[in-house]
CSV table of C-alpha atoms in Angstrom, one decimal:
chain,number,residue,atom,x,y,z
A,1,UNK,CA,0.0,0.0,0.0
A,2,UNK,CA,1.4,3.4,-1.0
A,3,UNK,CA,0.8,5.8,1.9
A,4,UNK,CA,0.5,9.6,1.4
A,5,UNK,CA,0.6,12.4,4.0
A,6,UNK,CA,-0.6,16.0,3.9
A,7,UNK,CA,1.9,18.9,4.0
A,8,UNK,CA,1.4,19.8,7.7
A,9,UNK,CA,2.2,16.2,8.7
A,10,UNK,CA,5.2,16.1,6.5
A,11,UNK,CA,6.6,19.4,7.8
A,12,UNK,CA,6.2,18.2,11.4
A,13,UNK,CA,8.0,14.9,10.6
A,14,UNK,CA,10.8,16.7,8.8
A,15,UNK,CA,11.4,19.0,11.7
A,16,UNK,CA,11.6,16.1,14.1
A,17,UNK,CA,14.1,14.3,11.9
A,18,UNK,CA,16.2,17.4,11.2
A,19,UNK,CA,16.6,18.1,14.9
A,20,UNK,CA,18.7,14.9,15.1
A,21,UNK,CA,20.7,15.3,11.9
A,22,UNK,CA,23.6,17.6,11.0
A,23,UNK,CA,22.5,20.8,9.2
A,24,UNK,CA,21.8,20.2,5.6
A,25,UNK,CA,21.9,16.3,5.8
A,26,UNK,CA,18.2,15.9,4.9
A,27,UNK,CA,18.5,18.0,1.8
A,28,UNK,CA,21.6,16.1,0.8
A,29,UNK,CA,19.8,12.8,1.1
A,30,UNK,CA,17.0,14.1,-1.1
A,31,UNK,CA,19.4,15.6,-3.7
A,32,UNK,CA,21.3,12.3,-3.9
A,33,UNK,CA,18.1,10.4,-4.7
A,34,UNK,CA,17.0,13.1,-7.1
A,35,UNK,CA,20.4,12.9,-9.0
A,36,UNK,CA,20.0,9.1,-9.3
A,37,UNK,CA,16.6,9.5,-11.0
A,38,UNK,CA,17.9,12.3,-13.2
A,39,UNK,CA,20.7,9.9,-14.4
A,40,UNK,CA,18.1,7.3,-15.3
A,41,UNK,CA,16.2,9.7,-17.5
A,42,UNK,CA,19.3,10.8,-19.4
A,43,UNK,CA,20.8,8.9,-22.4
A,44,UNK,CA,24.1,9.2,-20.4
A,45,UNK,CA,25.3,11.6,-17.8
A,46,UNK,CA,28.6,12.7,-19.3
A,47,UNK,CA,28.0,15.2,-22.0
A,48,UNK,CA,24.3,15.5,-21.4
A,49,UNK,CA,22.5,18.8,-21.1
A,50,UNK,CA,20.4,19.4,-18.0
A,51,UNK,CA,18.3,22.5,-17.2
A,52,UNK,CA,17.2,23.3,-13.7
A,53,UNK,CA,14.2,25.5,-12.9
A,54,UNK,CA,15.1,26.8,-9.5
A,55,UNK,CA,12.7,28.5,-7.0
A,56,UNK,CA,13.5,29.9,-3.7
A,57,UNK,CA,12.3,27.0,-1.5
A,58,UNK,CA,14.0,23.8,-0.4
A,59,UNK,CA,13.1,21.9,-3.5
A,60,UNK,CA,15.1,24.6,-5.4
A,61,UNK,CA,18.0,23.6,-3.2
A,62,UNK,CA,17.4,19.9,-3.9
A,63,UNK,CA,17.6,20.7,-7.6
A,64,UNK,CA,20.8,22.7,-7.3
A,65,UNK,CA,22.6,20.0,-5.2
A,66,UNK,CA,21.4,17.3,-7.6
A,67,UNK,CA,22.6,19.5,-10.5
A,68,UNK,CA,26.0,19.8,-8.8
A,69,UNK,CA,26.2,16.0,-8.6
A,70,UNK,CA,25.5,15.7,-12.3
A,71,UNK,CA,27.9,18.5,-13.3
A,72,UNK,CA,30.6,16.8,-11.3
A,73,UNK,CA,30.0,13.7,-13.5
A,74,UNK,CA,30.4,15.6,-16.7
A,75,UNK,CA,26.9,16.9,-17.5
A,76,UNK,CA,26.4,20.4,-18.8
A,77,UNK,CA,24.1,21.9,-16.2
A,78,UNK,CA,22.3,25.2,-16.5
A,79,UNK,CA,20.2,26.7,-13.7
A,80,UNK,CA,17.4,29.2,-14.3
A,81,UNK,CA,16.9,31.1,-11.0
A,82,UNK,CA,13.3,32.1,-10.8
A,83,UNK,CA,12.7,32.9,-7.1
A,84,UNK,CA,13.2,36.0,-5.1
A,85,UNK,CA,16.1,34.2,-3.3
A,86,UNK,CA,18.2,31.1,-4.0
A,87,UNK,CA,19.5,28.4,-1.7
A,88,UNK,CA,23.1,29.7,-1.2
A,89,UNK,CA,24.7,26.3,-0.4
A,90,UNK,CA,23.1,24.7,-3.4
A,91,UNK,CA,24.1,27.5,-5.8
A,92,UNK,CA,27.7,27.4,-4.5
A,93,UNK,CA,27.8,23.7,-5.0
A,94,UNK,CA,26.6,23.9,-8.5
A,95,UNK,CA,29.1,26.6,-9.4
A,96,UNK,CA,31.9,24.7,-7.8
A,97,UNK,CA,31.0,21.6,-9.9
A,98,UNK,CA,31.1,23.7,-13.2
A,99,UNK,CA,27.4,24.4,-13.5
A,100,UNK,CA,26.3,27.8,-14.7
A,101,UNK,CA,23.4,30.2,-14.2
A,102,UNK,CA,21.4,31.6,-17.1
A,103,UNK,CA,18.9,34.4,-17.4
A,104,UNK,CA,20.1,36.9,-14.8
A,105,UNK,CA,23.3,36.1,-13.1
A,106,UNK,CA,23.0,35.6,-9.4
A,107,UNK,CA,19.8,37.6,-9.1
A,108,UNK,CA,16.4,36.2,-10.1
A,109,UNK,CA,14.7,37.9,-13.0
A,110,UNK,CA,11.7,40.2,-12.4
A,111,UNK,CA,8.4,38.7,-11.2
A,112,UNK,CA,6.3,41.5,-12.6
A,113,UNK,CA,3.8,40.6,-15.2
A,114,UNK,CA,4.6,41.2,-18.9
A,115,UNK,CA,8.4,41.0,-18.5
A,116,UNK,CA,9.6,38.6,-21.3
A,117,UNK,CA,11.9,35.8,-20.3
A,118,UNK,CA,15.5,36.2,-21.5
A,119,UNK,CA,16.2,34.4,-24.8
A,120,UNK,CA,18.9,32.3,-23.2
A,121,UNK,CA,16.3,30.9,-20.8
A,122,UNK,CA,14.1,29.7,-23.6
A,123,UNK,CA,17.1,28.2,-25.4
A,124,UNK,CA,18.1,26.4,-22.2
A,125,UNK,CA,14.6,24.8,-22.0
A,126,UNK,CA,14.5,23.7,-25.6
A,127,UNK,CA,18.2,22.8,-26.2
A,128,UNK,CA,18.4,20.2,-23.4
A,129,UNK,CA,18.1,16.5,-22.6
A,130,UNK,CA,16.3,17.0,-19.3
A,131,UNK,CA,14.3,19.7,-17.5
A,132,UNK,CA,14.2,19.5,-13.7
A,133,UNK,CA,11.3,21.4,-12.1
A,134,UNK,CA,12.4,22.8,-8.8
A,135,UNK,CA,10.2,25.9,-8.9
A,136,UNK,CA,7.8,25.3,-6.1
A,137,UNK,CA,7.7,22.8,-3.3
A,138,UNK,CA,4.9,21.1,-1.4
A,139,UNK,CA,3.9,24.4,0.3
A,140,UNK,CA,2.8,26.0,-2.9
A,141,UNK,CA,-0.9,27.1,-3.0
A,142,UNK,CA,-3.0,28.8,-5.7
A,143,UNK,CA,-2.0,29.5,-9.3
A,144,UNK,CA,1.5,30.1,-10.4
A,145,UNK,CA,2.6,33.7,-10.7
A,146,UNK,CA,5.1,35.1,-13.2
A,147,UNK,CA,7.8,34.2,-14.1
A,148,UNK,CA,6.8,30.7,-12.7
A,149,UNK,CA,3.8,30.4,-15.0
A,150,UNK,CA,5.8,31.2,-18.1
A,151,UNK,CA,8.5,28.8,-17.1
A,152,UNK,CA,5.9,26.0,-16.4
A,153,UNK,CA,4.4,26.5,-19.8
A,154,UNK,CA,7.8,26.4,-21.5
A,155,UNK,CA,8.8,23.3,-19.6
A,156,UNK,CA,5.6,21.5,-20.4
A,157,UNK,CA,6.2,22.2,-24.1
A,158,UNK,CA,9.8,21.4,-24.1
A,159,UNK,CA,10.8,18.4,-26.3
A,160,UNK,CA,12.9,17.2,-23.4
A,161,UNK,CA,11.5,15.0,-20.6
A,162,UNK,CA,10.6,16.9,-17.4
A,163,UNK,CA,11.3,15.6,-13.9
A,164,UNK,CA,9.5,17.3,-11.1
A,165,UNK,CA,11.1,17.7,-7.6
A,166,UNK,CA,8.6,16.5,-4.9
A,167,UNK,CA,5.6,17.4,-7.1
A,168,UNK,CA,5.0,19.4,-10.2
A,169,UNK,CA,4.9,23.1,-9.6
A,170,UNK,CA,1.4,24.4,-9.6
A,171,UNK,CA,-0.2,21.3,-8.1
A,172,UNK,CA,-1.6,21.4,-4.6
A,173,UNK,CA,0.2,18.7,-2.6
A,174,UNK,CA,-2.8,18.0,-0.4
A,175,UNK,CA,-5.6,17.8,-2.9
A,176,UNK,CA,-4.2,17.6,-6.5
A,177,UNK,CA,-6.0,20.8,-7.4
A,178,UNK,CA,-4.5,22.9,-10.2
A,179,UNK,CA,-5.5,26.5,-10.1
A,180,UNK,CA,-4.1,27.9,-13.4
A,181,UNK,CA,-0.7,26.9,-14.9
A,182,UNK,CA,1.2,23.9,-13.7
A,183,UNK,CA,4.2,21.9,-14.9
A,184,UNK,CA,3.3,18.7,-16.7
A,185,UNK,CA,6.0,16.2,-15.8
A,186,UNK,CA,7.0,12.9,-17.2
A,187,UNK,CA,8.2,11.7,-13.8
A,188,UNK,CA,8.2,13.0,-10.3
A,189,UNK,CA,10.7,12.2,-7.5
A,190,UNK,CA,9.1,12.8,-4.1
A,191,UNK,CA,10.8,12.5,-0.7
A,192,UNK,CA,10.0,10.7,2.5
A,193,UNK,CA,6.4,9.9,1.7
A,194,UNK,CA,3.9,10.3,-1.1
A,195,UNK,CA,1.8,13.4,-1.2
A,196,UNK,CA,-2.0,13.1,-1.9
A,197,UNK,CA,-1.9,15.4,-4.8
A,198,UNK,CA,0.4,13.0,-6.7
A,199,UNK,CA,-2.5,10.4,-6.8
A,200,UNK,CA,-5.5,12.6,-7.4
A,201,UNK,CA,-6.4,14.3,-10.7
A,202,UNK,CA,-5.8,16.8,-12.0
A,203,UNK,CA,-2.5,16.8,-10.2
A,204,UNK,CA,-1.9,13.0,-10.8
A,205,UNK,CA,-2.2,13.5,-14.5
A,206,UNK,CA,0.6,16.1,-14.4
A,207,UNK,CA,2.9,14.0,-12.2
A,208,UNK,CA,3.8,11.2,-14.6
A,209,UNK,CA,5.5,8.2,-13.1
A,210,UNK,CA,6.1,8.8,-9.4
A,211,UNK,CA,9.2,7.6,-7.6
A,212,UNK,CA,9.7,7.7,-3.8
A,213,UNK,CA,13.1,8.5,-2.3
A,214,UNK,CA,13.6,7.2,1.3
A,215,UNK,CA,15.2,10.0,3.4
A,216,UNK,CA,14.5,8.3,6.7
A,217,UNK,CA,11.2,10.0,7.4
A,218,UNK,CA,9.0,6.9,7.9
A,219,UNK,CA,9.6,6.5,11.7
A,220,UNK,CA,8.4,10.1,12.2
A,221,UNK,CA,5.1,9.7,10.3
A,222,UNK,CA,1.7,8.8,11.7
A,223,UNK,CA,-0.9,6.8,9.9
A,224,UNK,CA,-1.6,7.7,6.2
A,225,UNK,CA,-4.0,10.4,5.2
A,226,UNK,CA,-4.5,8.7,1.8
A,227,UNK,CA,-3.5,5.3,0.5
A,228,UNK,CA,-3.0,3.9,-3.0
A,229,UNK,CA,-3.4,0.1,-3.1
A,230,UNK,CA,-1.1,-2.1,-5.1
A,231,UNK,CA,-1.9,-5.5,-6.6
A,232,UNK,CA,-0.6,-7.4,-3.6
A,233,UNK,CA,-2.8,-5.4,-1.3
A,234,UNK,CA,-5.9,-6.2,-3.4
A,235,UNK,CA,-4.9,-9.9,-3.5
A,236,UNK,CA,-4.7,-10.1,0.2
A,237,UNK,CA,-8.2,-8.8,0.6
A,238,UNK,CA,-9.9,-10.8,-2.1
A,239,UNK,CA,-11.9,-13.7,-0.7
A,240,UNK,CA,-10.7,-17.2,-1.5
A,241,UNK,CA,-13.2,-20.0,-1.4
A,242,UNK,CA,-12.4,-22.7,1.2
A,243,UNK,CA,-12.9,-26.4,0.7
A,244,UNK,CA,-15.9,-26.4,2.9
A,245,UNK,CA,-17.6,-23.4,1.4
A,246,UNK,CA,-20.9,-23.7,-0.5
A,247,UNK,CA,-22.7,-21.1,-2.6
A,248,UNK,CA,-24.3,-19.5,0.4
A,249,UNK,CA,-21.1,-19.1,2.4
A,250,UNK,CA,-19.5,-17.5,-0.7
A,251,UNK,CA,-22.3,-14.9,-0.7
A,252,UNK,CA,-25.7,-14.2,-2.2
A,253,UNK,CA,-26.1,-10.9,-4.0
A,254,UNK,CA,-29.5,-9.4,-4.7
A,255,UNK,CA,-29.4,-7.3,-7.9
A,256,UNK,CA,-32.1,-4.7,-8.5
A,257,UNK,CA,-30.9,-3.1,-11.7
A,258,UNK,CA,-32.2,-2.6,-15.2
A,259,UNK,CA,-35.7,-1.9,-16.6
A,260,UNK,CA,-37.6,-2.3,-19.9
A,261,UNK,CA,-35.8,0.8,-21.1
A,262,UNK,CA,-32.3,-0.2,-19.8
A,263,UNK,CA,-32.1,-4.0,-20.0
A,264,UNK,CA,-28.4,-4.0,-20.6
A,265,UNK,CA,-27.8,-2.4,-17.2
A,266,UNK,CA,-29.2,-5.6,-15.6
A,267,UNK,CA,-27.1,-7.9,-17.8
A,268,UNK,CA,-23.9,-6.0,-17.2
A,269,UNK,CA,-24.4,-5.7,-13.4
A,270,UNK,CA,-25.1,-9.4,-13.0
A,271,UNK,CA,-22.2,-10.2,-15.2
A,272,UNK,CA,-19.8,-8.0,-13.2
A,273,UNK,CA,-20.9,-9.8,-10.0
A,274,UNK,CA,-20.6,-13.3,-11.4
A,275,UNK,CA,-17.2,-12.7,-13.0
A,276,UNK,CA,-15.8,-11.2,-9.8
A,277,UNK,CA,-16.8,-14.3,-7.8
A,278,UNK,CA,-20.0,-14.7,-5.8
A,279,UNK,CA,-21.9,-17.8,-4.7
A,280,UNK,CA,-25.2,-16.8,-6.2
A,281,UNK,CA,-26.9,-13.8,-7.8
A,282,UNK,CA,-30.6,-13.4,-7.2
A,283,UNK,CA,-32.0,-11.0,-9.9
A,284,UNK,CA,-35.4,-9.4,-9.5
A,285,UNK,CA,-37.0,-7.5,-12.4
A,286,UNK,CA,-39.8,-7.4,-14.9
A,287,UNK,CA,-40.5,-10.3,-17.2
A,288,UNK,CA,-38.7,-9.1,-20.3
A,289,UNK,CA,-35.6,-7.9,-18.4
A,290,UNK,CA,-35.5,-11.1,-16.4
A,291,UNK,CA,-35.6,-13.2,-19.6
A,292,UNK,CA,-32.7,-11.3,-21.1
A,293,UNK,CA,-30.6,-11.7,-17.9
A,294,UNK,CA,-31.3,-15.5,-17.8
A,295,UNK,CA,-30.5,-15.8,-21.5
A,296,UNK,CA,-27.1,-14.3,-20.9
A,297,UNK,CA,-26.4,-15.7,-17.4
A,298,UNK,CA,-28.4,-18.9,-16.9
A,299,UNK,CA,-26.8,-19.5,-13.5
A,300,UNK,CA,-28.8,-16.5,-12.2
A,301,UNK,CA,-31.7,-17.2,-9.8
A,302,UNK,CA,-34.5,-15.0,-11.2
A,303,UNK,CA,-37.5,-13.4,-9.5
A,304,UNK,CA,-40.2,-11.9,-11.7
A,305,UNK,CA,-41.0,-8.6,-9.9
A,306,UNK,CA,-43.9,-6.4,-10.8
A,307,UNK,CA,-42.2,-3.1,-11.7
A,308,UNK,CA,-44.9,-1.3,-9.7
A,309,UNK,CA,-44.4,-3.4,-6.6
A,310,UNK,CA,-40.7,-4.5,-6.4
A,311,UNK,CA,-39.9,-4.2,-2.7
A,312,UNK,CA,-39.2,-7.9,-2.1
A,313,UNK,CA,-35.5,-8.9,-1.8
A,314,UNK,CA,-36.5,-12.4,-2.8
A,315,UNK,CA,-36.7,-15.7,-1.0
A,316,UNK,CA,-33.8,-17.2,0.8
A,317,UNK,CA,-30.7,-15.7,2.3
A,318,UNK,CA,-29.3,-12.5,0.8
A,319,UNK,CA,-25.8,-11.3,1.8
A,320,UNK,CA,-25.8,-7.9,0.0
A,321,UNK,CA,-27.9,-5.9,-2.5
A,322,UNK,CA,-27.1,-3.7,-5.4
A,323,UNK,CA,-29.8,-1.3,-6.5
A,324,UNK,CA,-30.2,1.5,-9.0
A,325,UNK,CA,-28.4,1.0,-12.3
A,326,UNK,CA,-30.9,1.7,-15.1
A,327,UNK,CA,-33.7,1.0,-12.6
A,328,UNK,CA,-35.8,4.2,-12.9
A,329,UNK,CA,-36.8,7.0,-10.6
A,330,UNK,CA,-40.5,6.6,-10.2
A,331,UNK,CA,-42.5,6.1,-7.0
A,332,UNK,CA,-42.2,2.4,-7.2
A,333,UNK,CA,-38.5,2.6,-7.5
A,334,UNK,CA,-38.4,4.9,-4.5
A,335,UNK,CA,-40.4,2.2,-2.6
A,336,UNK,CA,-38.0,-0.5,-3.7
A,337,UNK,CA,-35.0,1.6,-2.5
A,338,UNK,CA,-36.6,2.2,0.8
A,339,UNK,CA,-37.2,-1.5,1.3
A,340,UNK,CA,-33.6,-2.2,0.5
A,341,UNK,CA,-32.3,0.4,2.9
A,342,UNK,CA,-34.5,-0.9,5.6
A,343,UNK,CA,-33.0,-4.3,5.3
A,344,UNK,CA,-30.0,-5.4,7.5
A,345,UNK,CA,-27.7,-6.4,4.6
A,346,UNK,CA,-24.9,-4.4,3.1
A,347,UNK,CA,-26.2,-2.2,0.2
A,348,UNK,CA,-24.7,-0.6,-2.9
A,349,UNK,CA,-26.5,2.4,-4.4
A,350,UNK,CA,-25.8,3.5,-7.9
A,351,UNK,CA,-27.2,5.7,-10.7
A,352,UNK,CA,-31.0,6.1,-10.3
A,353,UNK,CA,-30.8,5.1,-6.7
A,354,UNK,CA,-28.5,8.0,-6.1
A,355,UNK,CA,-30.9,10.4,-7.9
A,356,UNK,CA,-33.7,9.2,-5.6
A,357,UNK,CA,-31.5,9.6,-2.6
A,358,UNK,CA,-30.6,13.1,-3.5
A,359,UNK,CA,-34.3,14.1,-3.8
A,360,UNK,CA,-35.5,12.6,-0.6
A,361,UNK,CA,-34.6,13.7,2.9
A,362,UNK,CA,-36.3,10.6,4.4
A,363,UNK,CA,-34.2,8.2,2.2
A,364,UNK,CA,-31.0,10.2,3.1
A,365,UNK,CA,-31.9,9.8,6.8
A,366,UNK,CA,-32.4,6.0,6.3
A,367,UNK,CA,-28.8,5.8,4.9
A,368,UNK,CA,-27.4,7.7,7.9
A,369,UNK,CA,-29.2,5.4,10.4
A,370,UNK,CA,-28.1,2.2,8.8
A,371,UNK,CA,-25.7,0.0,10.8
A,372,UNK,CA,-25.0,-2.3,7.9
A,373,UNK,CA,-22.4,-1.2,5.3
A,374,UNK,CA,-23.6,1.2,2.7
A,375,UNK,CA,-21.7,2.1,-0.5
A,376,UNK,CA,-22.6,5.0,-2.8
A,377,UNK,CA,-21.0,5.0,-6.2
A,378,UNK,CA,-21.6,8.4,-7.9
A,379,UNK,CA,-19.8,10.1,-10.7
A,380,UNK,CA,-19.2,13.8,-10.3
A,381,UNK,CA,-22.6,14.8,-11.7
A,382,UNK,CA,-24.4,12.5,-9.3
A,383,UNK,CA,-22.3,13.7,-6.4
A,384,UNK,CA,-23.2,17.3,-7.2
A,385,UNK,CA,-26.8,16.3,-6.5
A,386,UNK,CA,-26.0,14.5,-3.3
A,387,UNK,CA,-24.0,17.5,-1.9
A,388,UNK,CA,-25.5,20.9,-1.4
A,389,UNK,CA,-23.8,23.9,-3.1
A,390,UNK,CA,-21.3,21.8,-5.1
A,391,UNK,CA,-21.3,21.7,-8.8
A,392,UNK,CA,-19.7,19.2,-11.1
A,393,UNK,CA,-16.7,21.4,-12.0
A,394,UNK,CA,-15.9,22.0,-8.4
A,395,UNK,CA,-16.0,18.3,-7.6
A,396,UNK,CA,-13.8,17.4,-10.5
A,397,UNK,CA,-11.3,20.0,-9.5
A,398,UNK,CA,-11.2,18.9,-5.8
A,399,UNK,CA,-12.3,15.2,-5.9
A,400,UNK,CA,-10.7,14.2,-2.6
A,401,UNK,CA,-12.4,17.0,-0.7
A,402,UNK,CA,-15.9,16.3,-2.0
A,403,UNK,CA,-15.8,12.5,-1.7
A,404,UNK,CA,-14.7,12.9,1.9
A,405,UNK,CA,-17.4,15.4,2.6
A,406,UNK,CA,-20.1,13.2,1.1
A,407,UNK,CA,-18.9,10.2,3.2
A,408,UNK,CA,-19.2,12.3,6.3
A,409,UNK,CA,-22.6,13.7,5.3
A,410,UNK,CA,-24.2,10.3,4.7
A,411,UNK,CA,-22.2,8.2,7.1
A,412,UNK,CA,-21.4,5.8,4.2
A,413,UNK,CA,-18.6,4.8,2.0
A,414,UNK,CA,-18.4,6.8,-1.2
A,415,UNK,CA,-16.7,5.7,-4.4
A,416,UNK,CA,-16.4,8.7,-6.6
A,417,UNK,CA,-15.9,7.5,-10.2
A,418,UNK,CA,-14.0,9.5,-12.8
A,419,UNK,CA,-10.4,10.1,-14.0
A,420,UNK,CA,-9.3,9.4,-10.5
A,421,UNK,CA,-11.5,7.0,-8.5
A,422,UNK,CA,-11.6,8.1,-4.9
A,423,UNK,CA,-12.9,6.0,-2.1
A,424,UNK,CA,-13.8,7.8,1.1
A,425,UNK,CA,-15.1,6.4,4.4
A,426,UNK,CA,-15.8,8.2,7.7
A,427,UNK,CA,-12.8,7.8,10.0
A,428,UNK,CA,-10.6,6.0,7.5
A,429,UNK,CA,-7.9,7.3,5.1
A,430,UNK,CA,-9.1,8.0,1.6
A,431,UNK,CA,-8.1,5.5,-1.0
A,432,UNK,CA,-7.2,6.3,-4.6
A,433,UNK,CA,-7.4,3.7,-7.3
A,434,UNK,CA,-4.2,3.5,-9.5
A,435,UNK,CA,-5.6,1.4,-12.3
A,436,UNK,CA,-7.8,2.3,-15.3
A,437,UNK,CA,-7.7,4.0,-18.6
A,438,UNK,CA,-9.8,6.7,-20.3
A,439,UNK,CA,-11.3,3.9,-22.3
A,440,UNK,CA,-13.5,3.2,-19.3
A,441,UNK,CA,-15.6,6.2,-20.3
A,442,UNK,CA,-18.1,4.0,-22.1
A,443,UNK,CA,-21.7,3.2,-21.5
A,444,UNK,CA,-22.3,0.4,-19.0
A,445,UNK,CA,-18.9,0.4,-17.4
A,446,UNK,CA,-20.4,1.7,-14.1
A,447,UNK,CA,-22.9,-1.1,-14.2
A,448,UNK,CA,-20.1,-3.7,-14.3
A,449,UNK,CA,-18.3,-1.9,-11.4
A,450,UNK,CA,-21.5,-2.0,-9.3
A,451,UNK,CA,-21.8,-5.8,-9.9
A,452,UNK,CA,-18.2,-6.3,-9.0
A,453,UNK,CA,-18.4,-4.3,-5.8
A,454,UNK,CA,-21.7,-5.9,-4.9
A,455,UNK,CA,-20.1,-9.4,-5.2
A,456,UNK,CA,-17.3,-8.4,-2.8
A,457,UNK,CA,-19.8,-6.9,-0.3
A,458,UNK,CA,-21.8,-10.2,-0.5
A,459,UNK,CA,-18.6,-12.2,0.2
A,460,UNK,CA,-18.2,-10.3,3.5
A,461,UNK,CA,-15.8,-7.5,2.7
A,462,UNK,CA,-16.6,-4.2,4.4
A,463,UNK,CA,-17.6,-1.4,2.1
A,464,UNK,CA,-14.3,0.4,2.0
A,465,UNK,CA,-12.3,-2.7,1.1
A,466,UNK,CA,-15.0,-3.9,-1.3
A,467,UNK,CA,-14.9,-0.6,-3.1
A,468,UNK,CA,-11.1,-0.4,-3.2
A,469,UNK,CA,-10.8,-4.0,-4.6
A,470,UNK,CA,-13.6,-3.6,-7.1
A,471,UNK,CA,-12.2,-0.4,-8.5
A,472,UNK,CA,-8.7,-1.9,-8.8
A,473,UNK,CA,-10.0,-5.0,-10.6
A,474,UNK,CA,-12.3,-3.0,-12.8
A,475,UNK,CA,-9.6,-0.6,-13.9
A,476,UNK,CA,-7.1,-3.4,-14.5
A,477,UNK,CA,-9.7,-5.3,-16.5
A,478,UNK,CA,-10.0,-2.3,-18.8
A,479,UNK,CA,-6.3,-2.3,-19.3
A,480,UNK,CA,-6.2,-6.1,-20.1
A,481,UNK,CA,-9.4,-6.4,-22.1
A,482,UNK,CA,-8.1,-5.6,-25.6
A,483,UNK,CA,-4.5,-4.6,-25.2
A,484,UNK,CA,-5.2,-0.9,-25.4
A,485,UNK,CA,-7.8,-1.0,-28.2
A,486,UNK,CA,-11.3,0.4,-27.6
A,487,UNK,CA,-13.4,-1.6,-25.3
A,488,UNK,CA,-17.1,-2.0,-24.4
A,489,UNK,CA,-18.6,-2.8,-21.0
A,490,UNK,CA,-19.1,-6.4,-22.1
A,491,UNK,CA,-15.3,-6.6,-22.6
A,492,UNK,CA,-14.9,-5.5,-19.0
A,493,UNK,CA,-17.0,-8.4,-17.7
A,494,UNK,CA,-14.9,-11.0,-19.5
A,495,UNK,CA,-11.6,-9.4,-18.4
A,496,UNK,CA,-12.4,-9.3,-14.7
A,497,UNK,CA,-11.2,-12.9,-14.1
A,498,UNK,CA,-8.0,-12.0,-15.9
A,499,UNK,CA,-7.5,-9.1,-13.5
A,500,UNK,CA,-8.2,-11.3,-10.5
A,501,UNK,CA,-5.7,-13.9,-11.6
A,502,UNK,CA,-3.0,-11.2,-12.2
A,503,UNK,CA,-3.3,-9.7,-8.7
A,504,UNK,CA,-3.3,-13.2,-7.0
A,505,UNK,CA,-0.1,-14.0,-9.0
A,506,UNK,CA,1.4,-10.7,-7.7
A,507,UNK,CA,0.8,-11.8,-4.1
A,508,UNK,CA,2.4,-15.2,-4.9
A,509,UNK,CA,5.5,-13.5,-6.2
A,510,UNK,CA,5.8,-11.4,-3.0
A,511,UNK,CA,5.3,-14.4,-0.8
A,512,UNK,CA,7.8,-16.5,-2.7
A,513,UNK,CA,10.4,-14.1,-4.2
A,514,UNK,CA,12.5,-15.7,-6.8
A,515,UNK,CA,10.3,-18.7,-7.2
């Protein structure tokens, strides 16, 4: 599990560690790790051209010391000093190693708007083998001012790869928010611990591949503010059938999805559940929808429910229920949702169920009073209806904040779908899913996810773990389905077992290294 911490926690931990180390030791550790990753991004060190964008903070110092290391090994290193001050030790080390400053000598160039960048600065950014972004550190907030904004734009358009120091300049370390210009990096080297903004869009999309450099901070850090699961973490959570298990012990999932208008939602939701692994699916719906589900998935136990009176969860034991995908928002659907929420089993609410929830104070109160696990799976538009005074654009800009707020408001687990899938649960660290592809933006993919998460709920996983595992498998299935070619939701259903096999194999490799 990759753990991330907010800036205030990182600062406290750094101060505690620095109090026991010689002055400058922590920066030297960071700079050494940064230089190693710079070397890996260069065709070779000797004779390569490296351009440093240097701000006035500590990460500017990190960049200067790393540049000095590269210059001492034969690289041609140029530093663009952009802050109102420059780390004196780092600058001295760079000069001593043969590096040079461009664009204004020892003084930074003016920060006033409209002042053009010196020509040699633009040349340094386009006639180079690597750009190192050390403009702003993790304390940066708000949009970039000049000349930082202009340098960020030039760096992002440079033909050379860009390596960001700690996080791309212009990205909020705690939230991933980008307010204006920001550097778009090919890779980011971060120190001590991951920062939430490296995993949450729009910041994550600008971070590229993220590398963690160990500077000895771990013993000073408390529990994570955000986690990003890896394959082995998912594998350890996935239920594995035991020899004595029967279909009931493996979990029975009630699915209330689909309607005459949206029959495919039922087929895809049931398929997602079956392919993720569940003992039984009990589907309830109208005659025509039920017939289509049984035709595609004959192992389904079907219940013909009158669409105007569909409050029965069905005979026999039910371990969890999924309701809402393509179901409808009429009075009968509201009655069905109420009956499901009044049950004692874990429940997943998606799509139309979320619309009904947003429009009913009594249904919202039912969710808050539930003692069984409740999982809400909105996209940004649906979440804007669940949250007062939040529009879709605001949610997409600050996904972590709004998912966490919704989890607190409803007392439920919230899986916010989108370019970054965020899972929030009251009292737990937020989780961010690392898998997936823009190809998931296709009709029906959310129905498959609901079925997969419902299956894991039915198997006994708590909502936070079920959501995290389902999102990981769903995203990985999209990556595996057609080797990067366009996919449909039906492709996702068939690729879910491939994703499950892959993560279990990852766990085996960790348990038996070298086997």
